[in-house]
mmCIF file of C-alpha atoms in Angstrom:
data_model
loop_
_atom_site.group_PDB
_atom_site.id
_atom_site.type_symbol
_atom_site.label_atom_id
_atom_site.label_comp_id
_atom_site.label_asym_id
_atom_site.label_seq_id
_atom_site.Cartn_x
_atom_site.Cartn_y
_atom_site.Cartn_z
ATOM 1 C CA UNK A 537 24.045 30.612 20.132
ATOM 2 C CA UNK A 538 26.152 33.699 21.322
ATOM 3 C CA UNK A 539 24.724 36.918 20.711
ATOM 4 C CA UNK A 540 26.988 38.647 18.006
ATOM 5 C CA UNK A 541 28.621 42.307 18.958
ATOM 6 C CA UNK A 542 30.857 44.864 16.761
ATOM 7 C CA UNK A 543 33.616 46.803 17.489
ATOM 8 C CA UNK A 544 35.774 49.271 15.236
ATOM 9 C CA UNK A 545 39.619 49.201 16.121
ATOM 10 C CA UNK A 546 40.995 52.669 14.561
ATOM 11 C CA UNK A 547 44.316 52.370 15.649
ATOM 12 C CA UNK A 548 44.200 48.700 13.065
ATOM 13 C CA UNK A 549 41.679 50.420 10.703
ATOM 14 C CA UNK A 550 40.037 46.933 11.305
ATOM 15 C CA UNK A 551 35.875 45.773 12.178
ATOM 16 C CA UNK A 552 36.088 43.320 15.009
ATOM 17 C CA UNK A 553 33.172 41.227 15.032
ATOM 18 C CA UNK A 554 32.949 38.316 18.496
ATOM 19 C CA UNK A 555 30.779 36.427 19.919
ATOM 20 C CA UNK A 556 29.700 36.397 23.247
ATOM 21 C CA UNK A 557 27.803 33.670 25.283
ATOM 22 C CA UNK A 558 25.928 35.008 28.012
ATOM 23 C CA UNK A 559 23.842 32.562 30.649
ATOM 24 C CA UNK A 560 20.744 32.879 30.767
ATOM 25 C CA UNK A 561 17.731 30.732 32.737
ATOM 26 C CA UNK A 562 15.528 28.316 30.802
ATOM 27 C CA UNK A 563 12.070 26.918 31.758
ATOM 28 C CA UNK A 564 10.337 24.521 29.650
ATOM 29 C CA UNK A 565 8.517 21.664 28.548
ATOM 30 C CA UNK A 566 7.180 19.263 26.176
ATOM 31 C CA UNK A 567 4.757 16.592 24.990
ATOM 32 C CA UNK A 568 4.267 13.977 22.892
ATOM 33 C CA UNK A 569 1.418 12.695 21.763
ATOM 34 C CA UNK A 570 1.274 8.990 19.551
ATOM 35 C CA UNK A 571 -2.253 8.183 17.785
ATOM 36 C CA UNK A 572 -1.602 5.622 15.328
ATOM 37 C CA UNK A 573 1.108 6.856 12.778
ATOM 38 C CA UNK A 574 1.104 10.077 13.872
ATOM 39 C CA UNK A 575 3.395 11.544 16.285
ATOM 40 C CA UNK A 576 1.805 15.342 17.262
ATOM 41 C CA UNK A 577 4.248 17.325 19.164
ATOM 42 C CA UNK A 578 4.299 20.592 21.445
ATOM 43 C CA UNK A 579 6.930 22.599 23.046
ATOM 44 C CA UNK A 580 6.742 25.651 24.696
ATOM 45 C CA UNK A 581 9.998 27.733 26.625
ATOM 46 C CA UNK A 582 10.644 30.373 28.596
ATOM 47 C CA UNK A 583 14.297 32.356 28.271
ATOM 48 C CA UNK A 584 15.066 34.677 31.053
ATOM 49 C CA UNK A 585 17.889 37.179 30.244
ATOM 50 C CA UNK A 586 18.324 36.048 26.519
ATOM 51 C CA UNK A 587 20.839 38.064 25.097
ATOM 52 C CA UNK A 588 19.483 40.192 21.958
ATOM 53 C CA UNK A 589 22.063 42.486 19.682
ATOM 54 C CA UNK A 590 20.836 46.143 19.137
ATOM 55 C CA UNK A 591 20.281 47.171 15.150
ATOM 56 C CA UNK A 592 23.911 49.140 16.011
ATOM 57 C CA UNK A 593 25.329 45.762 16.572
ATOM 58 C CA UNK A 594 27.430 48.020 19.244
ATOM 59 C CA UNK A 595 25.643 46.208 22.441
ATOM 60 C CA UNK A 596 23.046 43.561 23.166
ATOM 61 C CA UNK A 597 20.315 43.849 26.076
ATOM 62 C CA UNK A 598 18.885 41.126 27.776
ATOM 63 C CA UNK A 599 15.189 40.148 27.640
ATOM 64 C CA UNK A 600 12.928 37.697 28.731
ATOM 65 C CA UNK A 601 11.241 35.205 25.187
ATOM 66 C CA UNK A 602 8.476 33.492 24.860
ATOM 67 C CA UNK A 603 9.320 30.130 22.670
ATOM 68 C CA UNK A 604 6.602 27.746 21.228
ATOM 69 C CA UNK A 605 6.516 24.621 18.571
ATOM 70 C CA UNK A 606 3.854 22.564 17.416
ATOM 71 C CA UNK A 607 5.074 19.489 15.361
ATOM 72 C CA UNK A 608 3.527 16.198 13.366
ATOM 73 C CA UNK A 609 5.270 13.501 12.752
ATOM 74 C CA UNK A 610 3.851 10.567 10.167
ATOM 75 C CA UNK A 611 5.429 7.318 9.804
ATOM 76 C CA UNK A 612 3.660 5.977 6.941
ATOM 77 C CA UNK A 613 4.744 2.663 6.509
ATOM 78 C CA UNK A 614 6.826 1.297 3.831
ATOM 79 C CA UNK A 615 9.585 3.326 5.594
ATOM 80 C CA UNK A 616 8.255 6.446 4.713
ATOM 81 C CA UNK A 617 9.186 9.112 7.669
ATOM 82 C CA UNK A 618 7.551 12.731 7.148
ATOM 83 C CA UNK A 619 7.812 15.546 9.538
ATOM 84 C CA UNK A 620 6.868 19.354 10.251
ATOM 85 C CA UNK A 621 7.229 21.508 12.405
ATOM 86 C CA UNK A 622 5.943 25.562 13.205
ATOM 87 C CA UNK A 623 8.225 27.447 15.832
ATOM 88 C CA UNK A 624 7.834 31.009 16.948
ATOM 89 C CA UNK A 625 8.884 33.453 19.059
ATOM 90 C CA UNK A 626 8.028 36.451 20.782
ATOM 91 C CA UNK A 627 10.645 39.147 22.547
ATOM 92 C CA UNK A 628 9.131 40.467 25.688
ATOM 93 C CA UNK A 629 9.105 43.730 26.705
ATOM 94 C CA UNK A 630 10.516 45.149 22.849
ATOM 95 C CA UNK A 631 11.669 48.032 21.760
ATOM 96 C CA UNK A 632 12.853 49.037 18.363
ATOM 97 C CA UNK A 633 16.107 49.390 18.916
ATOM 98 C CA UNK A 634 16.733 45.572 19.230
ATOM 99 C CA UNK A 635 18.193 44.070 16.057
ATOM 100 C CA UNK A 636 15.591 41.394 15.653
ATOM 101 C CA UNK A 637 11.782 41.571 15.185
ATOM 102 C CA UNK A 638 9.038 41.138 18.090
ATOM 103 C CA UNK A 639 8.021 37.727 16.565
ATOM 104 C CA UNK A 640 9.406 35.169 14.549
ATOM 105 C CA UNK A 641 8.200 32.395 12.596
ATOM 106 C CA UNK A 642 10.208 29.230 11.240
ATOM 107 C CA UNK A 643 8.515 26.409 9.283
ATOM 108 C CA UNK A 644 10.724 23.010 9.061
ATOM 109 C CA UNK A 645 9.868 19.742 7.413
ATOM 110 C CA UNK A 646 11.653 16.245 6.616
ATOM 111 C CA UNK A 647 10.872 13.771 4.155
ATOM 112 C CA UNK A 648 12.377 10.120 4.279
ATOM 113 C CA UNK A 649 12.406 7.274 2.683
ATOM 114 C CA UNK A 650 14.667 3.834 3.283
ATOM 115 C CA UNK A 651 15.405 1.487 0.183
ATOM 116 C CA UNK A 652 17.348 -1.313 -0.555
ATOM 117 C CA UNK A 653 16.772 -3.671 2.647
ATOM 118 C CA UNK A 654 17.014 -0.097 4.797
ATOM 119 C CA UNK A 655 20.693 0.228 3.579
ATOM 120 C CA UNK A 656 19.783 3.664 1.491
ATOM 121 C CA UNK A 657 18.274 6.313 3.019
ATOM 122 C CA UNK A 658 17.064 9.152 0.999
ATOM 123 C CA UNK A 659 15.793 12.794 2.750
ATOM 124 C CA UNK A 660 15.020 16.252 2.061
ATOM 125 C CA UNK A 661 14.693 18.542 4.706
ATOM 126 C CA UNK A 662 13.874 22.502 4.697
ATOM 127 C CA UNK A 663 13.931 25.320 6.613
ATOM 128 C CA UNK A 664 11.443 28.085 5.741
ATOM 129 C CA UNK A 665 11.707 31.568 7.445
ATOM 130 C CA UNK A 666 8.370 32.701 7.295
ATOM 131 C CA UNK A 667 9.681 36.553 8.288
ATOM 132 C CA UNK A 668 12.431 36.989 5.853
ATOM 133 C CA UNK A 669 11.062 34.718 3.197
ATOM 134 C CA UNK A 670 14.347 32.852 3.392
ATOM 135 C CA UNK A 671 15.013 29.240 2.809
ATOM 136 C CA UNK A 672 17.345 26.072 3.557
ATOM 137 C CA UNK A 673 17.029 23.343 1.534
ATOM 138 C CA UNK A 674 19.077 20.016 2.471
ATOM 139 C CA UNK A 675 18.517 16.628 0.067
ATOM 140 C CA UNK A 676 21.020 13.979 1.040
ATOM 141 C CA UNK A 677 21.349 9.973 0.762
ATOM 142 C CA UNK A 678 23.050 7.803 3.313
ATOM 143 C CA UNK A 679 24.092 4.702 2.551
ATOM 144 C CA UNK A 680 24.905 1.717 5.271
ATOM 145 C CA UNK A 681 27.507 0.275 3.494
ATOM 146 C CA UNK A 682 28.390 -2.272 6.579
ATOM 147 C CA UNK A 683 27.571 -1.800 10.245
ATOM 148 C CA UNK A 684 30.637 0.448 10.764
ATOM 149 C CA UNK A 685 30.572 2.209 7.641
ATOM 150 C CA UNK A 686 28.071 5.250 6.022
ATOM 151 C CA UNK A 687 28.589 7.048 3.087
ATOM 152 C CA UNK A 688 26.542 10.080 2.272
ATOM 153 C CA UNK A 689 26.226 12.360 -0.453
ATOM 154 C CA UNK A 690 24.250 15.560 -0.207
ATOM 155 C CA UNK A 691 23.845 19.650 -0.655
ATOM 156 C CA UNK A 692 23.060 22.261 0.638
ATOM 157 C CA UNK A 693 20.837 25.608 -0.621
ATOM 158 C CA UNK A 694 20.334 28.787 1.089
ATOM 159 C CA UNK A 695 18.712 31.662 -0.244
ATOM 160 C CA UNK A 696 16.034 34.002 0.272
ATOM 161 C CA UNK A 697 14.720 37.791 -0.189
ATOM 162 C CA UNK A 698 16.618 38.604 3.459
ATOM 163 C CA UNK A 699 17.558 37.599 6.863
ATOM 164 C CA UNK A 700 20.271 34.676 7.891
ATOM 165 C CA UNK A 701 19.921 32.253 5.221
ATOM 166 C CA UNK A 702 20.395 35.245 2.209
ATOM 167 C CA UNK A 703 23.262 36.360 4.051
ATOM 168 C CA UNK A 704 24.646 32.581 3.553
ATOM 169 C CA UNK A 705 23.046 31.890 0.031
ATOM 170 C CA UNK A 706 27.193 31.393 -1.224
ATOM 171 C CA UNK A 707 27.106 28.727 1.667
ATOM 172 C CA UNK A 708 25.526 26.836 -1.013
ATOM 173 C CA UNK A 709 27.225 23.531 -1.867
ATOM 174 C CA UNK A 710 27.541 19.786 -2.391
ATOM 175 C CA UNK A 711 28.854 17.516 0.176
ATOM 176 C CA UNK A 712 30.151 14.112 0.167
ATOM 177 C CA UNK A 713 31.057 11.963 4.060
ATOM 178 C CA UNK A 714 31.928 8.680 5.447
ATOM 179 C CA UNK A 715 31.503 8.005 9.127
ATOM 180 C CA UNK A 716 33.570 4.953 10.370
ATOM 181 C CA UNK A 717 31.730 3.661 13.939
ATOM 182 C CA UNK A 718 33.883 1.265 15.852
#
């Protein structure tokens, strides 16, 4: 994800907004863990020199975060498929004038469930920003209609009191797709 700066052009009169993509070092790991239907997952990362935007939006300075997850995963049976997952973060070495808080908190979750001789599948998955009290809510339905072909039908709902997904809550839509595999 680039780290997103502003600029003011007063000869134009015009906001220039870009995004720039800075390197940075990544040290990680994960696990998996199966016990019977259950799937119970861990992930933890380290990001040296992440790129973080200022609460000016002007400038961005680099600092070192702290990444963690801790997901289940259930496959019930009867082609039932339901997921969650807990990620946060924590900024090292904050100060206030960074345009993001110390720690984060995101909540996801799938639910799935195949029909018609596995030819239909219908999910809901959500994204839950525990900070902002923001939300992304995604129902679709796939359907196989050969081996080559998918159609899918779906929409998507943002919303929330603040944060990323109120600033896209007109994102909001419905969606139809076909995928052609050859």
């Amino acid at each position: 994800s680039p780290v997103t700066i502003a600029s003011f052009n007063p000869q134009q009169q015009t906001a220039v907004i870009k995004g720039i993509y800075e390197p940075m070092n990544v040290v990680g790991g994960d696990v998996s863990i199966p016990a019977g239907e259950l799937v119970i997952r861990g992930e933890v990362a380290v990001y040296f020199g992440e790129p973080i935007a200022l609460k000016n939006s002007m400038d961005y300075w680099f600092r070192k975060s702290f990444n963690g997850l801790i997901g289940i995963d259930w496959y019930a049976g009867d082609n039932w498929t339901i997921m969650a997952q807990y990620m946060h973060k924590v900024i090292m070495d904050y100060r206030d004038v960074l345009g993001t808080e110390q720690n984060t908190s995101m909540i996801t979750a799938r639910i799935s469930k195949e029909v018609l001789n596995n030819t239909l599948k219908l999910s809901v998955y959500g994204m839950f920003d525990v900070d902002n009290v923001g939300f992304y809510v995604r129902p679709a339905a796939d359907y196989l209609l050969s081996d080559q072909i998918t159609l899918s039908l779906g929409a998507d709902w943002l919303g929330g009191r603040r944060g990323t997904f109120k600033t896209y809550k007109k994102n909001t839509q419905i969606w139809v797709k076909g995928k052609y595999f050859f």
